[in-house]
């Protein structure tokens, strides 16, 4: 048996340098070492759904479809629209009756001649006011479905219609007195839907 001198020319005198040359890396070996007794990693949230305590896989719940339209209490909203129609009809009937009574007094005195601006019955104006309030309630609900700012659009639409209903009789009727009387009745009919319907609709929304 021959004895090999470790200090010979074929060996590196520094043992640490020899380990690096042979491919030994202490840092990489330390992190690559695995515990043979460690349990394999399991994903607590698998792709097919989280595991329930009973052993079955819980399926993800489908998202609810977004609700279309306003969340309005139908009973409260319908009742508010009907009562708005009642208020509008009563106001139109009362104003028409007052104007008719005033006209009769003037005609009896004979000072202004024959002046009969209320050509139709006072009840007719009450019915028209009631129907206008119902149409205004339907318009408010439709605007809630199709517009981002329904109350603003509603006030603009009803307000412009009210202005037109007041100005058209005054500018088109041959008798100025008849046009003024009709404009007053139109204003009385349009004022409750303009003010009551939006407030009533907001109160009918379910929070």
XYZ file of N, CA, C and O in Angstrom:
828
model
N 0.859 -1.187 0.000
C 0.000 0.000 0.000
C 0.888 1.227 0.000
O 1.846 1.299 0.745
N 0.545 2.136 -0.872
C 1.350 3.353 -1.009
C 0.679 4.477 -0.250
O -0.543 4.564 -0.175
N 1.416 5.343 0.291
C 0.933 6.499 1.050
C 0.990 7.720 0.147
O 1.995 7.972 -0.506
N -0.183 8.414 0.054
C -0.292 9.611 -0.809
C -0.249 10.826 0.071
O -1.069 10.961 0.993
N 0.686 11.654 -0.227
C 0.856 12.870 0.552
C -0.252 13.857 0.196
O -0.415 14.226 -0.978
N -1.093 14.288 1.186
C -2.170 15.265 0.842
C -1.637 16.599 0.429
O -2.360 17.406 -0.119
N -0.370 16.855 0.671
C 0.198 18.141 0.260
C 0.816 18.082 -1.118
O 1.539 18.969 -1.517
N 0.521 17.014 -1.863
C 1.085 16.877 -3.193
C 0.521 17.898 -4.146
O -0.446 18.613 -3.852
N 1.085 17.970 -5.346
C 0.643 18.989 -6.322
C -0.749 18.744 -6.856
O -1.370 19.636 -7.404
N -1.278 17.435 -6.749
C -2.603 17.161 -7.314
C -3.712 17.454 -6.337
O -4.868 17.285 -6.675
N -3.455 17.918 -5.130
C -4.505 18.248 -4.159
C -4.401 19.704 -3.746
O -3.287 20.238 -3.621
N -5.551 20.300 -3.535
C -5.578 21.688 -3.063
C -5.328 21.686 -1.583
O -5.989 20.947 -0.829
N -4.350 22.438 -1.109
C -4.067 22.434 0.330
C -5.242 22.966 1.160
O -5.362 22.635 2.317
N -6.148 23.776 0.561
C -7.279 24.312 1.328
C -8.489 23.404 1.106
O -8.979 23.279 -0.027
N -8.948 22.691 2.123
C -10.094 21.782 1.902
C -11.365 22.517 1.528
O -12.215 21.966 0.852
N -11.594 23.776 1.933
C -12.812 24.500 1.565
C -12.862 24.778 0.071
O -13.903 24.691 -0.562
N -11.699 25.107 -0.529
C -11.643 25.324 -1.970
C -11.910 24.050 -2.724
O -12.561 24.049 -3.771
N -11.449 22.939 -2.180
C -11.681 21.651 -2.829
C -13.162 21.313 -2.838
O -13.688 20.749 -3.794
N -13.924 21.644 -1.800
C -15.359 21.362 -1.779
C -16.107 22.182 -2.827
O -17.015 21.696 -3.477
N -15.678 23.435 -2.997
C -16.350 24.255 -4.005
C -16.069 23.772 -5.404
O -16.933 23.804 -6.270
N -14.846 23.291 -5.642
C -14.501 22.786 -6.972
C -15.224 21.485 -7.290
O -15.490 21.185 -8.440
N -15.530 20.686 -6.293
C -16.211 19.412 -6.552
C -17.710 19.569 -6.729
O -18.410 18.586 -6.898
N -18.255 20.818 -6.670
C -19.685 21.044 -6.863
C -20.459 21.131 -5.584
O -21.686 21.203 -5.612
N -19.845 21.113 -4.440
C -20.531 21.189 -3.157
C -20.828 22.645 -2.842
O -19.959 23.485 -2.882
N -22.059 22.948 -2.578
C -22.499 24.290 -2.234
C -23.269 24.213 -0.932
O -24.363 23.663 -0.877
N -22.698 24.708 0.161
C -23.366 24.535 1.461
C -24.693 25.266 1.539
O -25.625 24.804 2.162
N -24.775 26.425 0.861
C -26.033 27.167 0.954
C -27.152 26.451 0.224
O -28.264 26.318 0.736
N -26.894 25.980 -1.013
C -27.941 25.307 -1.768
C -28.314 23.975 -1.156
O -29.462 23.561 -1.179
N -27.357 23.247 -0.559
C -27.658 21.963 0.058
C -28.536 22.144 1.281
O -29.402 21.327 1.583
N -28.353 23.252 1.987
C -29.135 23.464 3.209
C -30.607 23.709 2.883
O -31.501 23.233 3.567
N -30.882 24.450 1.781
C -32.264 24.760 1.441
C -32.935 23.652 0.659
O -34.152 23.578 0.609
N -32.180 22.816 0.000
C -32.762 21.730 -0.788
C -33.038 20.495 0.038
O -33.635 19.554 -0.457
N -32.631 20.473 1.290
C -32.869 19.306 2.125
C -34.329 19.239 2.521
O -34.910 20.233 2.944
N -34.971 18.125 2.390
C -36.372 17.910 2.699
C -36.526 16.979 3.879
O -35.736 16.061 4.063
N -37.605 17.266 4.648
C -37.906 16.417 5.790
C -38.689 15.203 5.311
O -39.778 15.343 4.734
N -38.158 13.985 5.508
C -38.895 12.791 5.016
C -40.197 12.567 5.753
O -41.071 11.860 5.260
N -40.351 13.142 6.961
C -41.570 12.926 7.737
C -42.597 14.049 7.549
O -43.652 14.020 8.185
N -42.296 15.073 6.752
C -43.228 16.184 6.561
C -44.346 15.775 5.611
O -44.125 15.032 4.645
N -45.586 16.249 5.881
C -46.728 15.942 5.027
C -46.691 16.814 3.779
O -46.238 17.955 3.827
N -47.167 16.311 2.662
C -47.165 17.114 1.426
C -48.119 18.299 1.551
O -49.123 18.231 2.264
N -47.827 19.359 0.860
C -48.634 20.578 0.923
C -49.948 20.364 0.178
O -49.978 19.826 -0.932
N -51.018 20.781 0.812
C -52.340 20.694 0.210
C -52.948 22.090 0.137
O -52.906 22.821 1.114
N -53.522 22.381 -1.014
C -54.148 23.698 -1.202
C -55.455 23.737 -0.426
O -56.356 22.929 -0.678
N -55.607 24.643 0.548
C -56.875 24.694 1.297
C -58.051 25.180 0.466
O -59.193 24.986 0.842
N -57.794 25.828 -0.675
C -58.862 26.328 -1.534
C -58.651 25.781 -2.940
O -58.053 26.444 -3.792
N -59.049 24.542 -3.205
C -58.854 23.976 -4.545
C -59.696 24.698 -5.582
O -60.588 25.479 -5.272
N -59.407 24.421 -6.844
C -60.093 25.109 -7.936
C -61.556 24.743 -8.020
O -62.384 25.533 -8.479
N -61.926 23.515 -7.615
C -63.323 23.090 -7.724
C -64.141 23.479 -6.517
O -65.278 23.017 -6.362
N -63.628 24.292 -5.580
C -64.418 24.746 -4.451
C -63.784 24.329 -3.145
O -63.073 23.324 -3.056
N -64.027 25.077 -2.068
C -63.444 24.733 -0.767
C -64.071 23.481 -0.182
O -65.253 23.208 -0.357
N -63.229 22.702 0.496
C -63.700 21.461 1.102
C -64.452 21.768 2.373
O -64.020 22.559 3.192
N -65.619 21.182 2.532
C -66.447 21.387 3.706
C -66.048 20.405 4.792
O -65.391 19.393 4.540
N -66.411 20.638 6.057
C -66.044 19.718 7.140
C -66.597 18.310 6.941
O -66.023 17.334 7.377
N -67.731 18.160 6.263
C -68.303 16.835 6.069
C -67.597 16.005 5.031
O -67.923 14.823 4.859
N -66.673 16.565 4.296
C -65.949 15.795 3.309
C -66.346 16.108 1.879
O -65.654 15.712 0.953
N -67.482 16.773 1.662
C -67.896 17.089 0.307
C -67.346 18.450 -0.094
O -66.953 19.252 0.734
N -67.337 18.674 -1.378
C -66.816 19.917 -1.929
C -67.968 20.888 -2.112
O -68.955 20.575 -2.772
N -67.854 22.060 -1.510
C -68.910 23.071 -1.595
C -68.782 23.819 -2.910
O -67.746 24.390 -3.220
N -69.850 23.798 -3.672
C -69.845 24.462 -4.958
C -70.021 25.966 -4.767
O -70.732 26.407 -3.882
N -69.359 26.767 -5.589
C -69.519 28.225 -5.456
C -70.937 28.647 -5.783
O -71.578 28.121 -6.694
N -71.450 29.608 -5.025
C -72.808 30.091 -5.224
C -72.856 31.044 -6.417
O -72.006 31.905 -6.561
N -73.840 30.877 -7.269
C -73.931 31.796 -8.415
C -74.321 33.190 -7.959
O -75.093 33.383 -7.023
N -73.767 34.155 -8.635
C -74.086 35.545 -8.315
C -75.520 35.852 -8.698
O -76.022 35.403 -9.738
N -76.193 36.640 -7.845
C -77.562 37.034 -8.138
C -77.595 38.057 -9.261
O -76.739 38.911 -9.361
N -78.596 37.903 -10.091
C -78.762 38.862 -11.178
C -79.138 40.221 -10.607
O -79.930 40.305 -9.672
N -78.564 41.278 -11.126
C -78.903 42.612 -10.592
C -80.368 42.924 -10.807
O -80.943 42.625 -11.852
N -80.980 43.550 -9.808
C -82.386 43.902 -9.882
C -82.570 45.073 -10.824
O -81.867 46.064 -10.740
N -83.528 44.937 -11.727
C -83.823 45.985 -12.674
C -84.986 46.818 -12.146
O -85.989 46.291 -11.697
N -84.822 48.118 -12.268
C -85.893 48.993 -11.856
C -85.789 49.401 -10.404
O -84.976 48.883 -9.639
N -86.615 50.337 -10.001
C -86.572 50.812 -8.621
C -87.183 49.807 -7.666
O -88.115 49.073 -8.014
N -86.659 49.767 -6.477
C -87.199 48.888 -5.439
C -88.312 49.654 -4.729
O -88.136 50.196 -3.650
N -89.474 49.682 -5.361
C -90.603 50.472 -4.890
C -91.640 49.540 -4.295
O -91.921 48.467 -4.843
N -92.201 49.955 -3.173
C -93.323 49.232 -2.598
C -94.541 49.471 -3.483
O -95.031 50.603 -3.572
N -95.057 48.457 -4.170
C -96.121 48.711 -5.149
C -97.405 49.223 -4.524
O -98.097 50.053 -5.113
N -97.738 48.731 -3.335
C -98.982 49.163 -2.692
C -98.894 50.641 -2.305
O -99.804 51.438 -2.573
N -97.772 51.006 -1.680
C -97.600 52.401 -1.278
C -97.539 53.332 -2.481
O -98.137 54.421 -2.480
N -96.840 52.905 -3.527
C -96.713 53.757 -4.712
C -98.062 53.930 -5.409
O -98.441 55.043 -5.786
N -98.801 52.825 -5.589
C -100.107 52.925 -6.243
C -101.074 53.776 -5.421
O -101.819 54.608 -5.974
N -101.049 53.597 -4.106
C -101.907 54.419 -3.261
C -101.552 55.887 -3.331
O -102.438 56.762 -3.362
N -100.255 56.195 -3.380
C -99.845 57.586 -3.488
C -100.256 58.212 -4.806
O -100.674 59.381 -4.858
N -100.140 57.438 -5.907
C -100.548 57.969 -7.208
C -102.052 58.232 -7.238
O -102.517 59.264 -7.740
N -102.834 57.305 -6.704
C -104.293 57.495 -6.692
C -104.682 58.710 -5.856
O -105.528 59.529 -6.255
N -104.065 58.852 -4.690
C -104.392 60.004 -3.846
C -103.932 61.313 -4.486
O -104.590 62.352 -4.333
N -102.821 61.281 -5.219
C -102.423 62.474 -5.961
C -103.452 62.831 -7.014
O -103.767 64.009 -7.232
N -103.991 61.805 -7.670
C -105.063 62.062 -8.631
C -106.298 62.642 -7.979
O -106.962 63.533 -8.539
N -106.635 62.144 -6.796
C -107.792 62.693 -6.084
C -107.570 64.154 -5.733
O -108.456 65.009 -5.915
N -106.376 64.470 -5.217
C -106.074 65.862 -4.870
C -106.114 66.750 -6.110
O -106.687 67.862 -6.093
N -105.540 66.278 -7.218
C -105.533 67.079 -8.441
C -106.945 67.288 -8.970
O -107.316 68.393 -9.394
N -107.736 66.221 -8.968
C -109.112 66.351 -9.451
C -109.937 67.295 -8.600
O -110.692 68.132 -9.129
N -109.817 67.189 -7.295
C -110.561 68.095 -6.412
C -110.123 69.546 -6.596
O -110.955 70.461 -6.601
N -108.815 69.754 -6.746
C -108.338 71.130 -6.935
C -108.838 71.706 -8.254
O -109.283 72.872 -8.314
N -108.791 70.894 -9.322
C -109.284 71.390 -10.614
C -110.782 71.659 -10.566
O -111.262 72.687 -11.092
N -111.541 70.769 -9.939
C -112.981 70.991 -9.831
C -113.299 72.246 -9.019
O -114.178 73.032 -9.384
N -112.591 72.448 -7.919
C -112.851 73.610 -7.079
C -112.538 74.906 -7.799
O -113.323 75.875 -7.757
N -111.399 74.944 -8.491
C -111.039 76.176 -9.212
C -112.017 76.438 -10.346
O -112.434 77.595 -10.590
N -112.421 75.384 -11.065
C -113.400 75.567 -12.140
C -114.735 76.058 -11.590
O -115.404 76.916 -12.204
N -115.145 75.558 -10.460
C -116.413 76.003 -9.864
C -116.332 77.460 -9.425
O -117.270 78.236 -9.607
N -115.186 77.840 -8.854
C -115.023 79.241 -8.439
C -115.075 80.166 -9.644
O -115.732 81.231 -9.624
N -114.385 79.763 -10.728
C -114.389 80.610 -11.920
C -115.795 80.696 -12.511
O -116.260 81.772 -12.943
N -116.507 79.577 -12.540
C -117.870 79.594 -13.077
C -118.787 80.470 -12.238
O -119.628 81.227 -12.785
N -118.653 80.379 -10.913
C -119.482 81.231 -10.054
C -119.157 82.708 -10.260
O -120.064 83.564 -10.284
N -117.879 82.990 -10.444
C -117.493 84.392 -10.678
C -118.040 84.893 -12.010
O -118.494 86.038 -12.133
N -118.005 84.036 -13.018
C -118.509 84.422 -14.336
C -120.008 84.691 -14.291
O -120.516 85.648 -14.906
N -120.748 83.881 -13.572
C -122.190 84.100 -13.460
C -122.502 85.438 -12.793
O -123.412 86.162 -13.207
N -121.745 85.764 -11.755
C -121.968 87.044 -11.094
C -121.671 88.219 -12.024
O -122.383 89.219 -12.045
N -120.611 88.079 -12.807
C -120.254 89.156 -13.727
C -121.295 89.285 -14.819
O -121.689 90.405 -15.218
N -121.786 88.157 -15.351
C -122.776 88.207 -16.422
C -124.106 88.779 -15.928
O -124.837 89.448 -16.681
N -124.449 88.507 -14.689
C -125.687 89.058 -14.152
C -125.623 90.574 -14.033
O -126.628 91.276 -14.216
N -124.447 91.082 -13.732
C -124.314 92.535 -13.629
C -124.329 93.217 -14.981
O -124.645 94.400 -15.091
N -123.949 92.466 -16.020
C -123.975 93.024 -17.370
C -122.849 93.974 -17.673
O -122.910 94.692 -18.670
N -121.836 93.986 -16.859
C -120.740 94.934 -17.090
C -119.753 94.433 -18.148
O -119.207 95.229 -18.905
N -119.483 93.132 -18.164
C -118.493 92.588 -19.092
C -119.125 91.829 -20.253
O -118.426 91.135 -20.972
N -120.409 91.933 -20.416
C -121.059 91.237 -21.503
C -121.170 89.754 -21.215
O -121.124 89.300 -20.075
N -121.309 88.954 -22.252
C -121.425 87.507 -22.126
C -120.002 86.924 -22.072
O -119.266 86.994 -23.056
N -119.661 86.378 -20.935
C -118.306 85.819 -20.763
C -118.465 84.460 -20.105
O -118.814 84.376 -18.926
N -118.254 83.405 -20.836
C -118.419 82.040 -20.321
C -117.161 81.237 -20.657
O -117.134 80.461 -21.625
N -116.085 81.442 -19.920
C -114.848 80.719 -20.229
C -114.934 79.227 -19.931
O -114.267 78.425 -20.578
N -115.743 78.844 -18.935
C -115.848 77.429 -18.587
C -116.881 76.803 -19.519
O -118.069 76.701 -19.196
N -116.414 76.401 -20.711
C -117.338 75.838 -21.689
C -117.800 74.449 -21.273
O -118.928 74.053 -21.540
N -116.919 73.696 -20.614
C -117.260 72.348 -20.171
C -117.662 72.395 -18.706
O -117.521 73.407 -18.015
N -118.171 71.254 -18.217
C -118.603 71.174 -16.833
C -117.392 71.144 -15.895
O -116.281 70.751 -16.281
N -117.624 71.573 -14.658
C -116.545 71.553 -13.675
C -116.085 70.130 -13.377
O -114.908 69.894 -13.071
N -116.986 69.174 -13.459
C -116.611 67.774 -13.201
C -115.626 67.274 -14.253
O -114.744 66.461 -13.960
N -115.762 67.780 -15.475
C -114.845 67.364 -16.533
C -113.408 67.735 -16.189
O -112.481 66.944 -16.399
N -113.207 68.919 -15.656
C -111.853 69.322 -15.273
C -111.333 68.461 -14.112
O -110.132 68.167 -14.042
N -112.208 68.053 -13.215
C -111.780 67.150 -12.148
C -111.336 65.803 -12.687
O -110.328 65.235 -12.239
N -112.067 65.270 -13.658
C -111.683 63.985 -14.262
C -110.356 64.112 -15.002
O -109.484 63.229 -14.930
N -110.177 65.219 -15.722
C -108.914 65.438 -16.445
C -107.746 65.524 -15.467
O -106.663 64.970 -15.708
N -107.960 66.217 -14.348
C -106.895 66.300 -13.350
C -106.534 64.947 -12.766
O -105.345 64.637 -12.563
N -107.537 64.101 -12.512
C -107.271 62.770 -11.982
C -106.472 61.926 -12.977
O -105.493 61.255 -12.603
N -106.851 61.963 -14.241
C -106.136 61.185 -15.262
C -104.712 61.701 -15.471
O -103.778 60.908 -15.693
N -104.527 63.002 -15.391
C -103.172 63.556 -15.539
C -102.263 63.106 -14.406
O -101.074 62.834 -14.617
N -102.800 63.003 -13.198
C -101.990 62.528 -12.075
C -101.601 61.065 -12.263
O -100.460 60.669 -11.965
N -102.512 60.236 -12.756
C -102.163 58.831 -13.021
C -101.088 58.726 -14.101
O -100.153 57.920 -13.985
N -101.208 59.530 -15.152
C -100.176 59.514 -16.196
C -98.838 59.994 -15.661
O -97.781 59.470 -16.041
N -98.855 60.963 -14.765
C -97.604 61.446 -14.179
C -96.949 60.368 -13.321
O -95.723 60.211 -13.329
N -97.746 59.607 -12.568
C -97.176 58.504 -11.786
C -96.554 57.436 -12.669
O -95.474 56.917 -12.370
N -97.203 57.104 -13.774
C -96.624 56.132 -14.709
C -95.337 56.661 -15.328
O -94.359 55.919 -15.508
N -95.318 57.953 -15.660
C -94.096 58.553 -16.222
C -92.957 58.502 -15.223
O -91.807 58.179 -15.583
N -93.210 58.792 -13.965
C -92.157 58.749 -12.951
C -91.577 57.344 -12.831
O -90.352 57.171 -12.727
N -92.422 56.328 -12.843
C -91.930 54.952 -12.707
C -91.114 54.536 -13.930
O -90.079 53.879 -13.800
N -91.558 54.908 -15.120
C -90.809 54.556 -16.329
C -89.442 55.235 -16.335
O -88.430 54.624 -16.715
N -89.390 56.475 -15.904
C -88.106 57.165 -15.840
C -87.173 56.531 -14.814
O -85.948 56.560 -14.988
N -87.724 55.946 -13.761
C -86.893 55.218 -12.808
C -86.234 54.001 -13.449
O -85.147 53.582 -13.042
N -86.869 53.441 -14.467
C -86.334 52.246 -15.115
C -85.266 52.550 -16.163
O -84.333 51.766 -16.335
N -85.397 53.663 -16.851
C -84.584 53.858 -18.056
C -83.633 55.040 -17.975
O -82.856 55.253 -18.924
N -83.653 55.823 -16.910
C -82.796 57.000 -16.847
C -81.931 56.964 -15.582
O -82.339 56.413 -14.556
N -80.736 57.573 -15.619
C -79.872 57.589 -14.429
C -80.287 58.612 -13.384
O -79.961 58.458 -12.213
N -80.966 59.677 -13.796
C -81.411 60.713 -12.855
C -82.899 60.945 -13.083
O -83.302 61.946 -13.690
N -83.743 60.028 -12.620
C -85.169 60.100 -12.979
C -85.890 61.307 -12.430
O -86.748 61.880 -13.119
N -85.611 61.714 -11.204
C -86.338 62.839 -10.629
C -86.068 64.140 -11.383
O -86.971 64.958 -11.587
N -84.821 64.335 -11.804
C -84.500 65.540 -12.554
C -85.211 65.546 -13.913
O -85.773 66.577 -14.333
N -85.184 64.405 -14.609
C -85.870 64.328 -15.894
C -87.378 64.505 -15.720
O -88.032 65.143 -16.547
N -87.915 63.940 -14.669
C -89.351 64.063 -14.441
C -89.736 65.529 -14.227
O -90.712 66.011 -14.821
N -89.011 66.233 -13.402
C -89.352 67.636 -13.145
C -89.218 68.486 -14.408
O -90.023 69.394 -14.638
N -88.201 68.194 -15.218
C -88.049 68.952 -16.451
C -89.198 68.670 -17.420
O -89.752 69.598 -18.028
N -89.562 67.410 -17.588
C -90.625 67.067 -18.541
C -91.956 67.659 -18.099
O -92.660 68.332 -18.875
N -92.330 67.411 -16.849
C -93.614 67.914 -16.360
C -93.602 69.440 -16.302
O -94.612 70.101 -16.609
N -92.494 70.034 -15.915
C -92.418 71.487 -15.863
C -92.593 72.139 -17.231
O -93.318 73.132 -17.380
N -91.929 71.556 -18.258
C -92.087 72.110 -19.602
C -93.508 71.929 -20.132
O -94.058 72.826 -20.797
N -94.098 70.773 -19.850
C -95.490 70.574 -20.261
C -96.429 71.551 -19.559
O -97.392 72.050 -20.161
N -96.145 71.825 -18.306
C -96.981 72.767 -17.568
C -96.858 74.177 -18.137
O -97.863 74.898 -18.283
N -95.651 74.576 -18.468
C -95.458 75.909 -19.063
C -96.193 75.996 -20.400
O -96.856 77.014 -20.712
N -96.094 74.942 -21.209
C -96.793 74.951 -22.495
C -98.308 74.983 -22.307
O -99.024 75.689 -23.038
N -98.807 74.224 -21.320
C -100.254 74.213 -21.081
C -100.769 75.558 -20.592
O -101.946 75.883 -20.796
N -99.935 76.331 -19.944
C -100.355 77.651 -19.467
C -100.256 78.704 -20.578
O -101.138 79.577 -20.722
N -99.214 78.650 -21.393
C -99.003 79.693 -22.396
C -99.828 79.494 -23.662
O -100.260 80.493 -24.282
N -100.047 78.258 -24.059
C -100.744 78.022 -25.326
C -102.161 78.597 -25.328
O -102.567 79.266 -26.301
N -102.990 78.368 -24.283
C -104.331 78.980 -24.330
C -104.302 80.506 -24.383
O -105.120 81.132 -25.068
N -103.370 81.116 -23.664
C -103.312 82.583 -23.659
C -102.932 83.128 -25.029
O -103.452 84.165 -25.484
N -102.048 82.432 -25.729
C -101.549 82.944 -27.009
C -102.400 82.529 -28.195
O -102.297 83.159 -29.262
N -103.210 81.508 -28.081
C -103.955 80.999 -29.235
C -105.453 81.294 -29.189
O -106.077 81.384 -30.242
N -106.043 81.393 -28.007
C -107.484 81.631 -27.940
C -107.803 83.056 -28.408
O -107.066 84.007 -28.118
N -108.904 83.177 -29.130
C -109.301 84.494 -29.627
C -109.738 85.404 -28.482
O -109.402 86.588 -28.469
N -110.485 84.847 -27.541
C -110.895 85.630 -26.383
C -109.833 85.505 -25.291
O -109.545 84.399 -24.825
N -109.249 86.614 -24.934
C -108.191 86.596 -23.930
C -108.696 86.107 -22.584
O -107.986 85.391 -21.867
N -109.909 86.443 -22.240
C -110.466 86.005 -20.960
C -110.596 84.483 -20.894
O -110.285 83.869 -19.869
N -111.019 83.883 -21.975
C -111.128 82.428 -22.006
C -109.745 81.791 -21.904
O -109.547 80.769 -21.238
N -108.759 82.363 -22.579
C -107.406 81.814 -22.506
C -106.823 81.914 -21.106
O -106.135 80.986 -20.642
N -107.089 83.012 -20.420
C -106.564 83.160 -19.059
C -107.209 82.143 -18.125
O -106.527 81.519 -17.299
N -108.533 81.961 -18.250
C -109.216 80.988 -17.394
C -108.718 79.574 -17.638
O -108.480 78.813 -16.698
N -108.541 79.228 -18.907
C -108.026 77.890 -19.225
C -106.597 77.717 -18.724
O -106.220 76.640 -18.251
N -105.785 78.747 -18.825
C -104.413 78.666 -18.332
C -104.383 78.459 -16.821
O -103.554 77.692 -16.303
N -105.294 79.116 -16.100
C -105.344 78.926 -14.652
C -105.707 77.486 -14.309
O -105.102 76.859 -13.428
N -106.686 76.927 -15.000
C -107.074 75.540 -14.741
C -105.941 74.570 -15.077
O -105.704 73.602 -14.351
N -105.243 74.806 -16.158
C -104.116 73.940 -16.515
C -103.012 74.009 -15.474
O -102.376 72.984 -15.162
N -102.774 75.189 -14.952
C -101.751 75.328 -13.918
C -102.149 74.572 -12.653
O -101.319 73.915 -12.027
N -103.410 74.666 -12.285
C -103.879 73.947 -11.098
C -103.803 72.444 -11.311
O -103.466 71.682 -10.389
N -104.077 71.974 -12.502
C -104.010 70.530 -12.787
C -102.563 70.044 -12.790
O -102.272 68.928 -12.337
N -101.630 70.840 -13.287
C -100.243 70.373 -13.404
C -99.400 70.555 -12.170
O -98.350 69.890 -12.031
N -99.819 71.401 -11.250
C -98.985 71.668 -10.075
C -98.874 70.474 -9.120
O -97.757 70.146 -8.685
N -99.956 69.779 -8.751
C -99.796 68.618 -7.848
C -98.926 67.506 -8.417
O -98.062 66.970 -7.700
N -99.102 67.086 -9.684
C -98.173 66.063 -10.191
C -96.715 66.501 -10.195
O -95.814 65.677 -9.998
N -96.467 67.792 -10.414
C -95.085 68.267 -10.438
C -94.437 68.208 -9.066
O -93.230 67.942 -8.955
N -95.188 68.431 -8.029
C -94.610 68.523 -6.683
C -94.843 67.270 -5.833
O -93.958 66.876 -5.066
N -96.016 66.639 -5.960
C -96.349 65.536 -5.061
C -95.778 64.207 -5.544
O -95.280 63.409 -4.744
N -95.828 63.954 -6.842
C -95.401 62.640 -7.365
C -93.934 62.335 -7.034
O -93.619 61.236 -6.545
N -92.961 63.229 -7.253
C -91.577 62.885 -6.899
C -91.390 62.633 -5.412
O -90.688 61.684 -5.020
N -91.998 63.468 -4.567
C -91.857 63.258 -3.127
C -92.497 61.954 -2.687
O -91.946 61.208 -1.875
N -93.662 61.646 -3.238
C -94.327 60.394 -2.898
C -93.542 59.180 -3.398
O -93.456 58.151 -2.734
N -92.940 59.297 -4.596
C -92.149 58.188 -5.115
C -90.916 57.899 -4.286
O -90.564 56.739 -4.051
N -90.248 58.940 -3.805
C -89.069 58.736 -2.953
C -89.465 58.070 -1.632
O -88.768 57.201 -1.124
N -90.598 58.473 -1.093
C -91.067 57.854 0.138
C -91.469 56.395 -0.053
O -91.444 55.605 0.900
N -91.822 56.013 -1.277
C -92.230 54.633 -1.543
C -91.058 53.694 -1.765
O -91.254 52.480 -1.836
N -89.852 54.223 -1.927
C -88.683 53.360 -2.140
C -88.386 52.572 -0.877
O -88.395 53.101 0.226
N -88.098 51.287 -1.060
C -87.762 50.419 0.065
C -86.273 50.511 0.324
O -85.459 50.183 -0.538
N -85.890 50.980 1.516
C -84.478 51.150 1.845
C -83.856 49.786 2.156
O -84.474 48.984 2.822
